[in-house]
Amino acid sequence: MGHENKKRVYCLKAKPLYAAEVHGLYHQRVVQPLFCHCNANDELVALVVHLREQLMALDLYQVSKAYPDARWFFELGDRYYSQVTSFIHVTHKMVYFSGHLLPYDSPQFQSCAIPIAELLFNQGEFKNIDPVVHYHPRVKGLIDEIVSKEAELNRRFDQACALERLVDAMGELDEVTSVVNTDLEAHQHRLKMEASELSHQYDQLERDIEVLSLKMLYQCFQVQVGDWVASNVLTRGKTIQLVVASASYSNGWLFINGTNVTQKGVVGKRDERIALKVLSDEH
């Protein structure tokens, strides 16, 4: 592939992290870089692949490792700081870097994330996917977790909608409460805080479900985000080729989502989906 000889350098915007201080306040670190530079060379790609294999094998959410090759740029016209202690962090879908300067011993700042699919490129090597998922105990366990979290997700959604309606109804009572000298502002504030917490829980459940779906995909086919896959769609008699971006499970079907790959081996612009039937356990 033509891209394998190209040199790629990422210039990633850096953002500060905050740490709790002794008096319970949050304090921003004084020295903050503007950018993080890293070379997307073969060594980095190999490291990311290795760390993600560990992540999958150990059933983790994130794997981190010291990475001295990340360079942090602090001011325009200034040089790189060589004293930064840097780390690389790999999740199922993203790669990012963090760092800190002495005398601190925990991350002060981190870069924005790079999608793994973009970093790997995979060099056009396709993995063939069987249109069915074979049911076994590990798959069943993941499906049970997904179904349980989806039920919790639906409960959180219903609760958030009910709270939103209650807040709106209390807002319409302002004129009435002012007459009887009853202040509902404190109650409204508490309800809004509860609604915000429900929204946070909802988002976290969505992320958990996607991670479980990706684990299921890996368990069945050893396929991860960024891999190039091909599958025959039996009902249409054609082959779908895509770069894996995400996975999802619903009602006995595992879906692989991503960007299409053309017959010329070039990543296209169209979203594609491969639907895989999960076979029921016959025993």
PDB file of C-alpha atoms in Angstrom, residues 36-238:
ATOM      1  CA  CYS A  36       1.976  16.942  22.003  1.00  0.00           C
ATOM      2  CA  HIS A  37       3.930  15.670  18.988  1.00  0.00           C
ATOM      3  CA  CYS A  38       4.355  11.964  18.191  1.00  0.00           C
ATOM      4  CA  ASN A  39       5.574  10.006  15.180  1.00  0.00           C
ATOM      5  CA  ALA A  40       3.125   7.403  13.890  1.00  0.00           C
ATOM      6  CA  ASN A  41       5.930   5.006  13.001  1.00  0.00           C
ATOM      7  CA  ASP A  42       6.008   1.208  12.930  1.00  0.00           C
ATOM      8  CA  GLU A  43       7.223   1.079  16.548  1.00  0.00           C
ATOM      9  CA  LEU A  44       4.248   3.106  17.804  1.00  0.00           C
ATOM     10  CA  VAL A  45       1.771   1.020  15.816  1.00  0.00           C
ATOM     11  CA  ALA A  46       3.304  -2.213  17.131  1.00  0.00           C
ATOM     12  CA  LEU A  47       3.128  -0.891  20.699  1.00  0.00           C
ATOM     13  CA  VAL A  48      -0.534   0.088  20.332  1.00  0.00           C
ATOM     14  CA  VAL A  49      -1.381  -3.330  18.912  1.00  0.00           C
ATOM     15  CA  HIS A  50       0.465  -5.036  21.791  1.00  0.00           C
ATOM     16  CA  LEU A  51      -1.225  -2.923  24.470  1.00  0.00           C
ATOM     17  CA  ARG A  52      -4.651  -3.497  22.976  1.00  0.00           C
ATOM     18  CA  GLU A  53      -4.039  -7.250  22.940  1.00  0.00           C
ATOM     19  CA  GLN A  54      -3.276  -6.995  26.673  1.00  0.00           C
ATOM     20  CA  LEU A  55      -6.418  -4.953  27.178  1.00  0.00           C
ATOM     21  CA  MET A  56      -8.532  -7.645  25.500  1.00  0.00           C
ATOM     22  CA  ALA A  57      -6.764 -10.593  27.125  1.00  0.00           C
ATOM     23  CA  LEU A  58      -7.085  -9.153  30.642  1.00  0.00           C
ATOM     24  CA  ASP A  59     -10.600  -7.752  30.079  1.00  0.00           C
ATOM     25  CA  LEU A  60      -9.553  -4.182  30.918  1.00  0.00           C
ATOM     26  CA  TYR A  61     -11.002  -0.794  29.990  1.00  0.00           C
ATOM     27  CA  GLN A  62      -7.639   0.920  29.414  1.00  0.00           C
ATOM     28  CA  VAL A  63      -3.943  -0.007  29.344  1.00  0.00           C
ATOM     29  CA  SER A  64      -1.146   2.531  29.978  1.00  0.00           C
ATOM     30  CA  LYS A  65       2.625   2.430  29.584  1.00  0.00           C
ATOM     31  CA  ALA A  66       5.522   4.875  29.902  1.00  0.00           C
ATOM     32  CA  TYR A  67       6.255   6.401  26.503  1.00  0.00           C
ATOM     33  CA  PRO A  68       9.319   8.723  26.388  1.00  0.00           C
ATOM     34  CA  ASP A  69       8.950   9.407  22.631  1.00  0.00           C
ATOM     35  CA  ALA A  70       6.018  11.792  23.107  1.00  0.00           C
ATOM     36  CA  ARG A  71       7.265  15.407  22.849  1.00  0.00           C
ATOM     37  CA  TRP A  72       5.470  18.255  24.602  1.00  0.00           C
ATOM     38  CA  PHE A  73       5.650  21.752  23.129  1.00  0.00           C
ATOM     39  CA  PHE A  74       5.074  24.528  25.669  1.00  0.00           C
ATOM     40  CA  GLU A  75       5.290  27.910  23.904  1.00  0.00           C
ATOM     41  CA  LEU A  76       5.451  29.198  20.361  1.00  0.00           C
ATOM     42  CA  GLY A  77       9.100  29.750  19.530  1.00  0.00           C
ATOM     43  CA  ASP A  78      10.196  27.664  22.504  1.00  0.00           C
ATOM     44  CA  ARG A  79      11.828  24.240  22.466  1.00  0.00           C
ATOM     45  CA  TYR A  80      10.470  20.907  23.622  1.00  0.00           C
ATOM     46  CA  TYR A  81      10.719  20.011  27.299  1.00  0.00           C
ATOM     47  CA  SER A  82      12.800  16.873  27.654  1.00  0.00           C
ATOM     48  CA  GLN A  83      12.052  16.540  31.381  1.00  0.00           C
ATOM     49  CA  VAL A  84       8.424  15.499  30.848  1.00  0.00           C
ATOM     50  CA  THR A  85       7.505  12.002  32.034  1.00  0.00           C
ATOM     51  CA  SER A  86       5.060  10.754  29.387  1.00  0.00           C
ATOM     52  CA  PHE A  87       2.624   7.850  29.095  1.00  0.00           C
ATOM     53  CA  ILE A  88       0.621   6.321  26.288  1.00  0.00           C
ATOM     54  CA  HIS A  89      -2.958   5.216  27.022  1.00  0.00           C
ATOM     55  CA  VAL A  90      -4.843   2.716  24.860  1.00  0.00           C
ATOM     56  CA  THR A  91      -8.578   1.990  25.033  1.00  0.00           C
ATOM     57  CA  HIS A  92     -10.719  -0.137  22.733  1.00  0.00           C
ATOM     58  CA  LYS A  93     -11.121   2.748  20.272  1.00  0.00           C
ATOM     59  CA  MET A  94      -8.668   5.518  21.123  1.00  0.00           C
ATOM     60  CA  VAL A  95      -5.014   6.338  21.853  1.00  0.00           C
ATOM     61  CA  TYR A  96      -3.863   9.407  23.809  1.00  0.00           C
ATOM     62  CA  PHE A  97      -0.853  10.643  25.781  1.00  0.00           C
ATOM     63  CA  SER A  98      -0.376  12.227  29.203  1.00  0.00           C
ATOM     64  CA  GLY A  99       2.565  13.733  31.029  1.00  0.00           C
ATOM     65  CA  HIS A 100       3.876  15.547  34.079  1.00  0.00           C
ATOM     66  CA  LEU A 101       6.858  17.607  35.183  1.00  0.00           C
ATOM     67  CA  LEU A 102       8.756  17.411  38.452  1.00  0.00           C
ATOM     68  CA  PRO A 103       8.068  17.743  41.336  1.00  0.00           C
ATOM     69  CA  TYR A 104       4.696  16.160  40.497  1.00  0.00           C
ATOM     70  CA  ASP A 105       4.353  12.396  40.139  1.00  0.00           C
ATOM     71  CA  SER A 106       0.919  12.189  38.498  1.00  0.00           C
ATOM     72  CA  PRO A 107      -0.306  13.417  35.090  1.00  0.00           C
ATOM     73  CA  GLN A 108      -0.739  17.188  34.811  1.00  0.00           C
ATOM     74  CA  PHE A 109      -1.891  17.273  31.193  1.00  0.00           C
ATOM     75  CA  GLN A 110      -3.015  15.009  28.363  1.00  0.00           C
ATOM     76  CA  SER A 111      -3.406  15.158  24.611  1.00  0.00           C
ATOM     77  CA  CYS A 112      -6.565  14.810  22.609  1.00  0.00           C
ATOM     78  CA  ALA A 113      -7.201  11.251  21.401  1.00  0.00           C
ATOM     79  CA  ILE A 114      -6.362   9.552  18.102  1.00  0.00           C
ATOM     80  CA  PRO A 115      -8.890   7.020  16.757  1.00  0.00           C
ATOM     81  CA  ILE A 116      -7.182   3.629  16.598  1.00  0.00           C
ATOM     82  CA  ALA A 117      -8.676   2.986  13.157  1.00  0.00           C
ATOM     83  CA  GLU A 118      -6.889   6.084  11.868  1.00  0.00           C
ATOM     84  CA  LEU A 119      -3.580   5.205  13.500  1.00  0.00           C
ATOM     85  CA  LEU A 120      -3.330   1.593  12.367  1.00  0.00           C
ATOM     86  CA  PHE A 121      -4.409   1.860   8.712  1.00  0.00           C
ATOM     87  CA  ASN A 122      -4.115  -1.975   8.647  1.00  0.00           C
ATOM     88  CA  GLN A 123      -2.485  -1.825   5.196  1.00  0.00           C
ATOM     89  CA  GLY A 124      -5.457  -3.409   3.437  1.00  0.00           C
ATOM     90  CA  GLU A 125      -5.266  -6.861   5.024  1.00  0.00           C
ATOM     91  CA  PHE A 126      -8.838  -8.178   5.281  1.00  0.00           C
ATOM     92  CA  LYS A 127     -10.178 -10.561   7.899  1.00  0.00           C
ATOM     93  CA  ASN A 128     -13.052 -12.696   6.660  1.00  0.00           C
ATOM     94  CA  ILE A 129     -16.109 -12.779   8.915  1.00  0.00           C
ATOM     95  CA  ASP A 130     -18.532 -15.684   9.083  1.00  0.00           C
ATOM     96  CA  PRO A 131     -22.132 -14.363   8.833  1.00  0.00           C
ATOM     97  CA  VAL A 132     -23.100 -16.211  12.022  1.00  0.00           C
ATOM     98  CA  VAL A 133     -21.855 -16.008  15.617  1.00  0.00           C
ATOM     99  CA  HIS A 134     -21.387 -19.346  17.329  1.00  0.00           C
ATOM    100  CA  TYR A 135     -22.943 -19.395  20.779  1.00  0.00           C
ATOM    101  CA  HIS A 136     -20.739 -20.460  23.693  1.00  0.00           C
ATOM    102  CA  PRO A 137     -20.502 -19.636  27.431  1.00  0.00           C
ATOM    103  CA  ARG A 138     -18.290 -16.573  27.011  1.00  0.00           C
ATOM    104  CA  VAL A 139     -20.613 -15.119  24.360  1.00  0.00           C
ATOM    105  CA  LYS A 140     -23.646 -15.892  26.517  1.00  0.00           C
ATOM    106  CA  GLY A 141     -22.073 -14.094  29.477  1.00  0.00           C
ATOM    107  CA  LEU A 142     -21.404 -10.976  27.381  1.00  0.00           C
ATOM    108  CA  ILE A 143     -24.936 -11.031  25.964  1.00  0.00           C
ATOM    109  CA  ASP A 144     -26.393 -11.301  29.464  1.00  0.00           C
ATOM    110  CA  GLU A 145     -24.330  -8.271  30.543  1.00  0.00           C
ATOM    111  CA  ILE A 146     -25.457  -6.268  27.504  1.00  0.00           C
ATOM    112  CA  VAL A 147     -29.126  -7.129  28.042  1.00  0.00           C
ATOM    113  CA  SER A 148     -28.869  -6.221  31.729  1.00  0.00           C
ATOM    114  CA  LYS A 149     -27.229  -2.872  31.000  1.00  0.00           C
ATOM    115  CA  GLU A 150     -29.740  -2.108  28.239  1.00  0.00           C
ATOM    116  CA  ALA A 151     -32.582  -2.676  30.713  1.00  0.00           C
ATOM    117  CA  GLU A 152     -30.844  -0.326  33.163  1.00  0.00           C
ATOM    118  CA  LEU A 153     -30.323   2.157  30.330  1.00  0.00           C
ATOM    119  CA  ASN A 154     -34.048   2.175  29.573  1.00  0.00           C
ATOM    120  CA  ARG A 155     -34.855   2.717  33.255  1.00  0.00           C
ATOM    121  CA  ARG A 156     -32.463   5.658  33.448  1.00  0.00           C
ATOM    122  CA  PHE A 157     -34.003   7.154  30.314  1.00  0.00           C
ATOM    123  CA  ASP A 158     -37.531   6.878  31.708  1.00  0.00           C
ATOM    124  CA  GLN A 159     -36.418   8.412  35.011  1.00  0.00           C
ATOM    125  CA  ALA A 160     -34.672  11.301  33.250  1.00  0.00           C
ATOM    126  CA  CYS A 161     -37.773  12.022  31.152  1.00  0.00           C
ATOM    127  CA  ALA A 162     -39.998  11.955  34.258  1.00  0.00           C
ATOM    128  CA  LEU A 163     -37.679  14.332  36.118  1.00  0.00           C
ATOM    129  CA  GLU A 164     -37.591  16.701  33.157  1.00  0.00           C
ATOM    130  CA  ARG A 165     -41.403  16.803  33.064  1.00  0.00           C
ATOM    131  CA  LEU A 166     -41.487  17.409  36.834  1.00  0.00           C
ATOM    132  CA  VAL A 167     -39.018  20.297  36.588  1.00  0.00           C
ATOM    133  CA  ASP A 168     -41.102  21.864  33.796  1.00  0.00           C
ATOM    134  CA  ALA A 169     -44.297  21.458  35.826  1.00  0.00           C
ATOM    135  CA  MET A 170     -42.712  23.071  38.883  1.00  0.00           C
ATOM    136  CA  GLY A 171     -41.545  25.952  36.705  1.00  0.00           C
ATOM    137  CA  GLU A 172     -45.143  26.614  35.662  1.00  0.00           C
ATOM    138  CA  LEU A 173     -46.089  26.909  39.335  1.00  0.00           C
ATOM    139  CA  ASP A 174     -43.905  29.976  39.938  1.00  0.00           C
ATOM    140  CA  GLU A 175     -46.815  32.423  39.842  1.00  0.00           C
ATOM    141  CA  VAL A 176     -48.874  30.306  42.232  1.00  0.00           C
ATOM    142  CA  THR A 177     -46.050  29.766  44.729  1.00  0.00           C
ATOM    143  CA  SER A 178     -45.230  33.476  44.869  1.00  0.00           C
ATOM    144  CA  VAL A 179     -48.779  34.149  46.089  1.00  0.00           C
ATOM    145  CA  VAL A 180     -48.571  31.604  48.924  1.00  0.00           C
ATOM    146  CA  ASN A 181     -44.970  32.544  49.689  1.00  0.00           C
ATOM    147  CA  THR A 182     -43.520  29.098  48.883  1.00  0.00           C
ATOM    148  CA  ASP A 183     -40.096  28.976  47.236  1.00  0.00           C
ATOM    149  CA  LEU A 184     -39.613  26.002  44.901  1.00  0.00           C
ATOM    150  CA  GLU A 185     -36.198  27.103  43.628  1.00  0.00           C
ATOM    151  CA  ALA A 186     -34.276  24.803  45.972  1.00  0.00           C
ATOM    152  CA  HIS A 187     -36.427  21.823  44.949  1.00  0.00           C
ATOM    153  CA  GLN A 188     -35.973  22.626  41.261  1.00  0.00           C
ATOM    154  CA  HIS A 189     -32.225  22.858  41.711  1.00  0.00           C
ATOM    155  CA  ARG A 190     -32.098  19.461  43.417  1.00  0.00           C
ATOM    156  CA  LEU A 191     -34.194  17.880  40.665  1.00  0.00           C
ATOM    157  CA  LYS A 192     -31.940  19.375  37.992  1.00  0.00           C
ATOM    158  CA  MET A 193     -28.907  17.927  39.769  1.00  0.00           C
ATOM    159  CA  GLU A 194     -30.578  14.505  39.873  1.00  0.00           C
ATOM    160  CA  ALA A 195     -31.426  14.806  36.160  1.00  0.00           C
ATOM    161  CA  SER A 196     -27.784  15.680  35.404  1.00  0.00           C
ATOM    162  CA  GLU A 197     -26.575  12.639  37.344  1.00  0.00           C
ATOM    163  CA  LEU A 198     -29.043  10.397  35.482  1.00  0.00           C
ATOM    164  CA  SER A 199     -27.756  11.775  32.188  1.00  0.00           C
ATOM    165  CA  HIS A 200     -24.179  10.961  33.255  1.00  0.00           C
ATOM    166  CA  GLN A 201     -25.210   7.405  34.209  1.00  0.00           C
ATOM    167  CA  TYR A 202     -27.019   7.022  30.882  1.00  0.00           C
ATOM    168  CA  ASP A 203     -23.907   8.051  28.930  1.00  0.00           C
ATOM    169  CA  GLN A 204     -21.731   5.684  30.958  1.00  0.00           C
ATOM    170  CA  LEU A 205     -24.113   2.779  30.333  1.00  0.00           C
ATOM    171  CA  GLU A 206     -23.988   3.488  26.594  1.00  0.00           C
ATOM    172  CA  ARG A 207     -20.182   3.359  26.695  1.00  0.00           C
ATOM    173  CA  ASP A 208     -20.243   0.148  28.744  1.00  0.00           C
ATOM    174  CA  ILE A 209     -22.595  -1.521  26.257  1.00  0.00           C
ATOM    175  CA  GLU A 210     -20.369  -0.604  23.323  1.00  0.00           C
ATOM    176  CA  VAL A 211     -17.288  -1.957  25.111  1.00  0.00           C
ATOM    177  CA  LEU A 212     -19.108  -5.227  25.840  1.00  0.00           C
ATOM    178  CA  SER A 213     -20.140  -5.468  22.176  1.00  0.00           C
ATOM    179  CA  LEU A 214     -16.519  -4.946  21.093  1.00  0.00           C
ATOM    180  CA  LYS A 215     -15.425  -7.662  23.528  1.00  0.00           C
ATOM    181  CA  MET A 216     -18.015  -9.970  22.024  1.00  0.00           C
ATOM    182  CA  LEU A 217     -16.736  -9.207  18.516  1.00  0.00           C
ATOM    183  CA  TYR A 218     -13.173  -9.957  19.595  1.00  0.00           C
ATOM    184  CA  GLN A 219     -14.199 -13.113  21.435  1.00  0.00           C
ATOM    185  CA  CYS A 220     -15.922 -14.482  18.337  1.00  0.00           C
ATOM    186  CA  PHE A 221     -13.630 -13.345  15.509  1.00  0.00           C
ATOM    187  CA  GLN A 222     -10.467 -11.782  17.022  1.00  0.00           C
ATOM    188  CA  VAL A 223     -11.551  -8.541  15.335  1.00  0.00           C
ATOM    189  CA  GLN A 224     -11.049  -5.086  16.865  1.00  0.00           C
ATOM    190  CA  VAL A 225     -11.632  -1.448  15.970  1.00  0.00           C
ATOM    191  CA  GLY A 226      -9.416  -0.465  13.026  1.00  0.00           C
ATOM    192  CA  ASP A 227      -9.368  -3.939  11.455  1.00  0.00           C
ATOM    193  CA  TRP A 228     -10.405  -4.343   7.824  1.00  0.00           C
ATOM    194  CA  VAL A 229     -13.082  -7.025   7.519  1.00  0.00           C
ATOM    195  CA  ALA A 230     -15.034  -8.606   4.702  1.00  0.00           C
ATOM    196  CA  SER A 231     -18.221 -10.660   4.899  1.00  0.00           C
ATOM    197  CA  ASN A 232     -20.566 -12.257   2.392  1.00  0.00           C
ATOM    198  CA  VAL A 233     -24.121 -11.036   2.839  1.00  0.00           C
ATOM    199  CA  LEU A 234     -26.045 -14.162   1.916  1.00  0.00           C
ATOM    200  CA  THR A 235     -29.390 -12.459   1.270  1.00  0.00           C
ATOM    201  CA  ARG A 236     -27.913 -10.143  -1.345  1.00  0.00           C
ATOM    202  CA  GLY A 237     -25.121 -12.299  -2.661  1.00  0.00           C
ATOM    203  CA  LYS A 238     -22.492  -9.586  -2.266  1.00  0.00           C
TER     204      LYS A 238
END
